[in-house]
PDB file of C-alpha atoms in Angstrom:
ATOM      1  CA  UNK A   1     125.119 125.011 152.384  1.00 96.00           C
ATOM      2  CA  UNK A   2     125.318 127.614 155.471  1.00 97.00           C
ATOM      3  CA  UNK A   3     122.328 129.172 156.842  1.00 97.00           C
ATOM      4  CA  UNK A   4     122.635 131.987 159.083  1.00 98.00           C
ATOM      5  CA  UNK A   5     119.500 132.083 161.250  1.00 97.00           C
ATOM      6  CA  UNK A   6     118.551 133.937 164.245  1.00 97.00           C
ATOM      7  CA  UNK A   7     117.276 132.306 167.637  1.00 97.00           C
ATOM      8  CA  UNK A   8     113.612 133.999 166.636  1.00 96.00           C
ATOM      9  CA  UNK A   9     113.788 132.392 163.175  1.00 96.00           C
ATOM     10  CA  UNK A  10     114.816 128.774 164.203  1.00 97.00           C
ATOM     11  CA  UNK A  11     110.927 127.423 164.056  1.00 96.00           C
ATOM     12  CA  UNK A  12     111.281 128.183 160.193  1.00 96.00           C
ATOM     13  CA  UNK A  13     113.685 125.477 159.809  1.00 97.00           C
ATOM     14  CA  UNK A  14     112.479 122.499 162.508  1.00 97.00           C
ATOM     15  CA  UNK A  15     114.617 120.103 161.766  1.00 98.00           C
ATOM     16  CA  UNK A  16     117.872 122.214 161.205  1.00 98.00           C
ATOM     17  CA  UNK A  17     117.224 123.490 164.570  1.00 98.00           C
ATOM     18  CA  UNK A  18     115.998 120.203 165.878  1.00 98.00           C
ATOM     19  CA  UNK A  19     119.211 118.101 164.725  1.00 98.00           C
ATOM     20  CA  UNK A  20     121.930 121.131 166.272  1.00 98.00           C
ATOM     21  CA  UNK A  21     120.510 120.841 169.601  1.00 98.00           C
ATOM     22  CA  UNK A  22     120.563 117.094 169.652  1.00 98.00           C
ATOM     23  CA  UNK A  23     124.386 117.454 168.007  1.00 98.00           C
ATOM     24  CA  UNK A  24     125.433 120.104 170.732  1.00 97.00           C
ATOM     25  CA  UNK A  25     123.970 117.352 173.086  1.00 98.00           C
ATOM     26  CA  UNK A  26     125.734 114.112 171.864  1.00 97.00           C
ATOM     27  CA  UNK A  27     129.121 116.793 171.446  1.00 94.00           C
ATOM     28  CA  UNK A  28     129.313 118.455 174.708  1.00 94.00           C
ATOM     29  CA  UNK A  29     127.539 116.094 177.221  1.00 95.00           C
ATOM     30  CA  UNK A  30     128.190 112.541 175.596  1.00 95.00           C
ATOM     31  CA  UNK A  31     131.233 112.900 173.875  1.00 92.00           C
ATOM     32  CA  UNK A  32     133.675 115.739 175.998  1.00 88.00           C
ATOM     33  CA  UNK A  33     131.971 115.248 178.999  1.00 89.00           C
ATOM     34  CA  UNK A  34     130.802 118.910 180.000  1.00 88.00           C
ATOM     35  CA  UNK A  35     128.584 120.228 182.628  1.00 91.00           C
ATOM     36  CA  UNK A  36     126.055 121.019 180.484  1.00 93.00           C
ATOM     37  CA  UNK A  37     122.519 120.650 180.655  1.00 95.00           C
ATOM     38  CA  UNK A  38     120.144 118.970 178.611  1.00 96.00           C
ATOM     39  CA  UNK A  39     116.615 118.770 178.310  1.00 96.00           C
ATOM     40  CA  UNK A  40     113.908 116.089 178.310  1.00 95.00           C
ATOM     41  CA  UNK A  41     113.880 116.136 174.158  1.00 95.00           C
ATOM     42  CA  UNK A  42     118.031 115.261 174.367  1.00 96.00           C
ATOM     43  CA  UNK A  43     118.081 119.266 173.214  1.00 97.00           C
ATOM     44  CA  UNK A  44     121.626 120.590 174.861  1.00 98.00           C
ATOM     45  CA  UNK A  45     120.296 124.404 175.530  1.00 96.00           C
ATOM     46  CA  UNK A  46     122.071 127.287 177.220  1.00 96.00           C
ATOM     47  CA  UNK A  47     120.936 130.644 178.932  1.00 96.00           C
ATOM     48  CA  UNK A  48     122.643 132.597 176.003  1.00 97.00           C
ATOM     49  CA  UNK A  49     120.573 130.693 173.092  1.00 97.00           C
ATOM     50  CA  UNK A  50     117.711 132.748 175.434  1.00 97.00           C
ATOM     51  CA  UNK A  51     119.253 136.322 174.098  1.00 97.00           C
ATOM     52  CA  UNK A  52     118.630 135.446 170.319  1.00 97.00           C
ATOM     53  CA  UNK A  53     121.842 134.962 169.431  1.00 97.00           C
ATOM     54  CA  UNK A  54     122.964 134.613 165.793  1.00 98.00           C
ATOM     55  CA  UNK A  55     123.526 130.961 164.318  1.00 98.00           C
ATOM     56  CA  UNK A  56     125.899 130.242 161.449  1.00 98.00           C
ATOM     57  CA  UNK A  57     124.869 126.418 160.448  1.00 98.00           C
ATOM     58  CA  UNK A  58     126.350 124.249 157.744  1.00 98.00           C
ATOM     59  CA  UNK A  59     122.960 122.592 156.760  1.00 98.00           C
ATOM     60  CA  UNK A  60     123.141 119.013 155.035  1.00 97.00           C
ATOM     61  CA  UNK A  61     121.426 118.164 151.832  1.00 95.00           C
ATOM     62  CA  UNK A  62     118.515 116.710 153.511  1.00 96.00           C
ATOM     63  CA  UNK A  63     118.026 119.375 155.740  1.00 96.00           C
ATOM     64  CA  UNK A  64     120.041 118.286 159.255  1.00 97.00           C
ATOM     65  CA  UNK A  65     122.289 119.891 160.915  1.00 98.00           C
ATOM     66  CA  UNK A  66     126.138 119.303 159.818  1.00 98.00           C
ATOM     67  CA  UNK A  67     127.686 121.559 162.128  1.00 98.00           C
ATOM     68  CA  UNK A  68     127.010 125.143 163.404  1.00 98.00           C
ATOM     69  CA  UNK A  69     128.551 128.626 165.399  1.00 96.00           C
ATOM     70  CA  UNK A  70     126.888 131.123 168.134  1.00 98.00           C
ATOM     71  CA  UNK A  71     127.463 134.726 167.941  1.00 98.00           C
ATOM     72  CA  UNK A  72     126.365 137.197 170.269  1.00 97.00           C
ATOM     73  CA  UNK A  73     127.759 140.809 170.059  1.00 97.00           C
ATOM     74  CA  UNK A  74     130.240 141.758 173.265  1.00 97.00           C
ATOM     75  CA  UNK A  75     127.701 145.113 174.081  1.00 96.00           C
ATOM     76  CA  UNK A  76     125.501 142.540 175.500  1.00 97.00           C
ATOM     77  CA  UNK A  77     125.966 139.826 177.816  1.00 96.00           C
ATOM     78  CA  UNK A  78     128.584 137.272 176.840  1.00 97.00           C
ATOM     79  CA  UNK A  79     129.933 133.839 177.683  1.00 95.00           C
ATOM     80  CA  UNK A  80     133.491 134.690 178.288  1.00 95.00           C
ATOM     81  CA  UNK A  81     132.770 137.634 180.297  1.00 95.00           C
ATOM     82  CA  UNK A  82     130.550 136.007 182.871  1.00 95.00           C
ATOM     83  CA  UNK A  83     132.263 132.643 183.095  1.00 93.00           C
ATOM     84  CA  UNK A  84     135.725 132.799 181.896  1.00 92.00           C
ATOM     85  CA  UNK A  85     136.550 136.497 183.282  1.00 91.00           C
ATOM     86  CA  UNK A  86     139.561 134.690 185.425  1.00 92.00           C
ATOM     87  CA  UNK A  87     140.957 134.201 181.672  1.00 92.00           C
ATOM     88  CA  UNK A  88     141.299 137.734 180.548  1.00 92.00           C
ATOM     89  CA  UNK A  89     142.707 141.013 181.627  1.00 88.00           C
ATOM     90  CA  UNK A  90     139.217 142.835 182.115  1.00 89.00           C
ATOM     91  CA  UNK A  91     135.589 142.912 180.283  1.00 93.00           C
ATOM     92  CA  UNK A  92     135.807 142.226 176.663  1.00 95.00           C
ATOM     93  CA  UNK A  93     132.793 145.064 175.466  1.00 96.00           C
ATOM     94  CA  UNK A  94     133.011 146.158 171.844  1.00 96.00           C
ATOM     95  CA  UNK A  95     130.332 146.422 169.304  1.00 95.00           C
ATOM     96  CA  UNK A  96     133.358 145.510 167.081  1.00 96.00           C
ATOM     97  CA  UNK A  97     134.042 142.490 168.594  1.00 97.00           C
ATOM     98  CA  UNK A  98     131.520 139.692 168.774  1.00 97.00           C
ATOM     99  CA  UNK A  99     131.586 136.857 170.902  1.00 97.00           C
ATOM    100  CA  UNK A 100     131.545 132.798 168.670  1.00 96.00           C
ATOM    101  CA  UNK A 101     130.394 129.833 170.595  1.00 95.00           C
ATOM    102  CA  UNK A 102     129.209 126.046 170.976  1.00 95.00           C
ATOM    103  CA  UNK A 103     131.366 125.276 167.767  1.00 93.00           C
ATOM    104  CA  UNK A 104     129.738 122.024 167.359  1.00 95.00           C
ATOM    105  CA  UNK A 105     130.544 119.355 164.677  1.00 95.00           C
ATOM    106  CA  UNK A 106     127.363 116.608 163.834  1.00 96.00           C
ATOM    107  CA  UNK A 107     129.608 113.160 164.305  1.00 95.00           C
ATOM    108  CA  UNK A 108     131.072 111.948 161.032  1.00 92.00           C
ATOM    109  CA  UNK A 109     131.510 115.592 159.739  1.00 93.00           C
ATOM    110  CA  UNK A 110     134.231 116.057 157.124  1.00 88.00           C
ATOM    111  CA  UNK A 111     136.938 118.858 157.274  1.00 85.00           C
ATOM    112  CA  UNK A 112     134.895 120.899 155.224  1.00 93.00           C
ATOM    113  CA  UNK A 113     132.236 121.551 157.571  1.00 95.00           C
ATOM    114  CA  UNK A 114     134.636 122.975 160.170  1.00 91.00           C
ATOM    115  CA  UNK A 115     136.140 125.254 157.518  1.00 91.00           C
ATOM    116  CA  UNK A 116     133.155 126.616 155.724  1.00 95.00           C
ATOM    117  CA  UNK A 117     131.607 127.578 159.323  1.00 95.00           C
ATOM    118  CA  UNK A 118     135.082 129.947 159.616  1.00 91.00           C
ATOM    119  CA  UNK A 119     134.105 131.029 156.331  1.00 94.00           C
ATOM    120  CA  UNK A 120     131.061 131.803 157.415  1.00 95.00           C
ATOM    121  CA  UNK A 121     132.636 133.470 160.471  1.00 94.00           C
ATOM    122  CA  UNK A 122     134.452 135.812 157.541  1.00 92.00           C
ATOM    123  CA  UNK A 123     131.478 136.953 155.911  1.00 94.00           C
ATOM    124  CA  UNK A 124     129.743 138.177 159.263  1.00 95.00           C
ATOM    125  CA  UNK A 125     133.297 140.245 159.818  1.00 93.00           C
ATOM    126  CA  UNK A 126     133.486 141.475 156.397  1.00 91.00           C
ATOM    127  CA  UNK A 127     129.767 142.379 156.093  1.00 92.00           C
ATOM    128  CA  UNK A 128     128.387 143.368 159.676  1.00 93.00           C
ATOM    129  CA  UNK A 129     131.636 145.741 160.342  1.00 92.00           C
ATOM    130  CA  UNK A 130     132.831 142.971 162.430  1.00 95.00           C
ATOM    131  CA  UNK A 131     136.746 143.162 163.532  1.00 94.00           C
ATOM    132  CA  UNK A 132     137.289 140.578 166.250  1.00 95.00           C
ATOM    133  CA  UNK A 133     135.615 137.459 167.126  1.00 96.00           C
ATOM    134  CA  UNK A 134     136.611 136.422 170.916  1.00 96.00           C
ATOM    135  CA  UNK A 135     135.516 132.481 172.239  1.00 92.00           C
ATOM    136  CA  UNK A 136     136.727 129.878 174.984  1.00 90.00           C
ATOM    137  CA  UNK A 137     137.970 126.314 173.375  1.00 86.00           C
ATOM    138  CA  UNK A 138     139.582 123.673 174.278  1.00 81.00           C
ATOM    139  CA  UNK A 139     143.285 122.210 173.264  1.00 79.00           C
ATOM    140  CA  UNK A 140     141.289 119.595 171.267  1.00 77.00           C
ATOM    141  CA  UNK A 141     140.330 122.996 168.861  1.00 78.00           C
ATOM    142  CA  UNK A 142     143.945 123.920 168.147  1.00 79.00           C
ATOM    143  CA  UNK A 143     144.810 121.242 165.733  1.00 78.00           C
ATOM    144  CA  UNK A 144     141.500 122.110 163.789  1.00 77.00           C
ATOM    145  CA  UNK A 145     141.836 125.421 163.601  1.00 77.00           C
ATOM    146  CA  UNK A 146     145.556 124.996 162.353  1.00 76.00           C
ATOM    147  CA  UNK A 147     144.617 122.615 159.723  1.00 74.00           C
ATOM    148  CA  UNK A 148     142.382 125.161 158.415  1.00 68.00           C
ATOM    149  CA  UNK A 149     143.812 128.453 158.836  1.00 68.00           C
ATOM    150  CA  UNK A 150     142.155 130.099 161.348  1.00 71.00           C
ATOM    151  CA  UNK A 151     144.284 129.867 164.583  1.00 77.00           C
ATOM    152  CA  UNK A 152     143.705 132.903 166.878  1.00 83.00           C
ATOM    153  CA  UNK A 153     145.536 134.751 169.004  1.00 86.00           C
ATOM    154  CA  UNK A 154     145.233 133.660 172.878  1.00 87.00           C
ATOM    155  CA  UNK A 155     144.382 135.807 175.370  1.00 91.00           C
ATOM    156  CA  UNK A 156     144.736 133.458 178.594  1.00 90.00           C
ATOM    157  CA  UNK A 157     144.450 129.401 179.060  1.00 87.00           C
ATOM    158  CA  UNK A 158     143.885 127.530 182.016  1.00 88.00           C
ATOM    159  CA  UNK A 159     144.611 124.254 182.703  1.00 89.00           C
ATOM    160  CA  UNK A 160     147.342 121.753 181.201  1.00 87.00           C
ATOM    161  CA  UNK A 161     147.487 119.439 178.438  1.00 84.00           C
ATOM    162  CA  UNK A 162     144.199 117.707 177.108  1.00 81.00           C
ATOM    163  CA  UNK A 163     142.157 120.063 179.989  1.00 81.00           C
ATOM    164  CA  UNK A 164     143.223 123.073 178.405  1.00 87.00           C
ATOM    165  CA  UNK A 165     140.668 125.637 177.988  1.00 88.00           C
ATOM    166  CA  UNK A 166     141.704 128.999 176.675  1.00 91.00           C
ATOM    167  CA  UNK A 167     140.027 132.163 175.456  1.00 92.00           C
ATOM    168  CA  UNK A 168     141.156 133.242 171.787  1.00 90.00           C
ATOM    169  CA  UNK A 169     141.089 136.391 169.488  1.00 91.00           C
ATOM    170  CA  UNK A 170     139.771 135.895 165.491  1.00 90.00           C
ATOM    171  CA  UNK A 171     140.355 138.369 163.313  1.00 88.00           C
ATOM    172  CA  UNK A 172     139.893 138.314 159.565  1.00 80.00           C
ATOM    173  CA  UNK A 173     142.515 137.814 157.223  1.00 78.00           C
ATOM    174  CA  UNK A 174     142.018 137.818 153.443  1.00 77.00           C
ATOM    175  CA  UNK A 175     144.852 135.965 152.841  1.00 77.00           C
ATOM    176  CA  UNK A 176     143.972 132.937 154.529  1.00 79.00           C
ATOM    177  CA  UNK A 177     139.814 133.919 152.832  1.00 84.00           C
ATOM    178  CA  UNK A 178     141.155 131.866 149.984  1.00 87.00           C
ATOM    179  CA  UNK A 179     142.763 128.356 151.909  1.00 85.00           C
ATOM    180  CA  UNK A 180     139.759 128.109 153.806  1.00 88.00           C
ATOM    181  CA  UNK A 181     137.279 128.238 151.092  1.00 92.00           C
ATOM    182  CA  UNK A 182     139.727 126.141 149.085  1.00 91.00           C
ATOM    183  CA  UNK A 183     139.142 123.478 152.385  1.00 90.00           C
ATOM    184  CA  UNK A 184     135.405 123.855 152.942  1.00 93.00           C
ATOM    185  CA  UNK A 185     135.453 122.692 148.986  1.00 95.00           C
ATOM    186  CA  UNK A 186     132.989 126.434 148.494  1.00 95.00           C
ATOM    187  CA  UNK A 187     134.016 129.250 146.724  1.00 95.00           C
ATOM    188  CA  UNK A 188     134.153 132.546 147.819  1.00 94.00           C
ATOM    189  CA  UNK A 189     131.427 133.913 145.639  1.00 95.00           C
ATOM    190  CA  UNK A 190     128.656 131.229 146.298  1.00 96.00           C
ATOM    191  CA  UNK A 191     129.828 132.224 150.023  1.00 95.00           C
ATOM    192  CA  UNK A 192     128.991 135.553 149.795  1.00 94.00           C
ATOM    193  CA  UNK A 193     125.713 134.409 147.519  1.00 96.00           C
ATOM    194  CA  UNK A 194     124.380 132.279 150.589  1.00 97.00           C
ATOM    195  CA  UNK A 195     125.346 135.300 152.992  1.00 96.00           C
ATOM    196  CA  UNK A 196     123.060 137.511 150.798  1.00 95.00           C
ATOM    197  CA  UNK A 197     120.154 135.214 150.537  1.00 94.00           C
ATOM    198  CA  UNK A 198     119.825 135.531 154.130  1.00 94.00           C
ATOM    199  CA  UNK A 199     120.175 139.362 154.748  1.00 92.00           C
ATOM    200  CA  UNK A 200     120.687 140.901 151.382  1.00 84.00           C
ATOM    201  CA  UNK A 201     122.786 142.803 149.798  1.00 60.00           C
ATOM    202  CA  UNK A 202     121.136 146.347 151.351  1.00 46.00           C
ATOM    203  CA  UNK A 203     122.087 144.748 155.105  1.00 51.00           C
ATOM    204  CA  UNK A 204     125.340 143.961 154.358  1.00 47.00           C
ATOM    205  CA  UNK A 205     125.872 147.849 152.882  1.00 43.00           C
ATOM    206  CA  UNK A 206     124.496 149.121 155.797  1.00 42.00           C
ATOM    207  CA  UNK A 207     126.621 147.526 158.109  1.00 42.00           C
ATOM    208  CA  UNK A 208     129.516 148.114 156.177  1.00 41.00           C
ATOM    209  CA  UNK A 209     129.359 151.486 156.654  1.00 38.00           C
ATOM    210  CA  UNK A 210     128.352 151.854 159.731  1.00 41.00           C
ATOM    211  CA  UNK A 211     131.220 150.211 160.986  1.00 39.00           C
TER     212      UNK A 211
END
């Protein structure tokens, strides 16, 4: 199922939050090789999981993490503004734009994972008055986001071949709602069910029209 949890509410779910970190570790450090850091526990932990940053997490059925999304809102500070600036024309600073990172797959996942985080990714747009998620990948990324219809637009790349990083533009399109619920194997209304349970109907109305 997908949790959405903020930063300040990961102690309510130990070993959710637990298992990620150790994931992001074994992902980023072990398996791609990045520069990141990680701590004494094997927890791979960055300045921005600091600003309580909104997690989308596909949780397995005994608890652990099966793969997960950052999201931090552009009015505040951001990823691709501070490191990847060289990428992109000027500041990206919207509060309708929101900023997805540290896509990170638990090894083993299945397609499905992958595509019900972008569905979760849709029901943040469609309920917080979301327009435009913006995040720095990899070319490794493109295939998976073409096999499950969510490719974005690209705003600058770096870089050639397998070293490709690039910053990318989501925006939400209903018609491809329905092929990536049909992938993640959920459908749209137990989506929008698990969306509810975590901020309710009343938060989802409020953003709505306030955006």
């Amino acid at each position: 199922m997908l949790r959405y949890v903020y930063a300040s509410d990961l102690n309510d779910f130990p070993k959710l939050a637990r298992t990620m970190f150790r994931d992001r570790a074994d992902q980023f450090k072990t398996r791609l090789g990045w520069d990141v850091s990680v701590d004494p526990e094997g927890y791979e932990r960055d300045e921005y999981d600091d600003l309580n940053p909104l997690y989308v997490i596909w949780e397995e059925p005994d608890g652990s993490h099966g793969g997960s999304m950052r999201f931090l809102p552009t009015t505040g500070r951001t990823m691709v503004n501070e490191h990847f600036g060289d990428l992109i024309s000027g500041p990206i600073k919207s509060p309708l734009i929101w900023e997805c990172t540290r896509f990170c797959l638990t090894r083993g996942a299945g397609g499905h994972v992958a595509a019900a985080l972008m569905l979760g990714g849709g029901e943040i747009m469609q309920n917080f008055g979301v327009e435009h998620f913006v995040g720095v990948f990899d070319a490794r990324m493109v295939r998976i986001y073409r096999m499950i219809g969510s490719s974005p637009e690209v705003l600058g790349s770096a870089g050639e071949g397998r070293e490709q990083i690039s910053v990318g533009l989501w925006h939400f399109d209903p018609g491809a709602a329905d092929k990536v619920a049909e992938r993640a194997g959920v459908p749209l209304e137990r989506s929008r069910q698990w969306f509810d349970r975590a901020f309710g109907t009343q938060t989802a109305i409020k953003f709505a029209r306030s955006a």
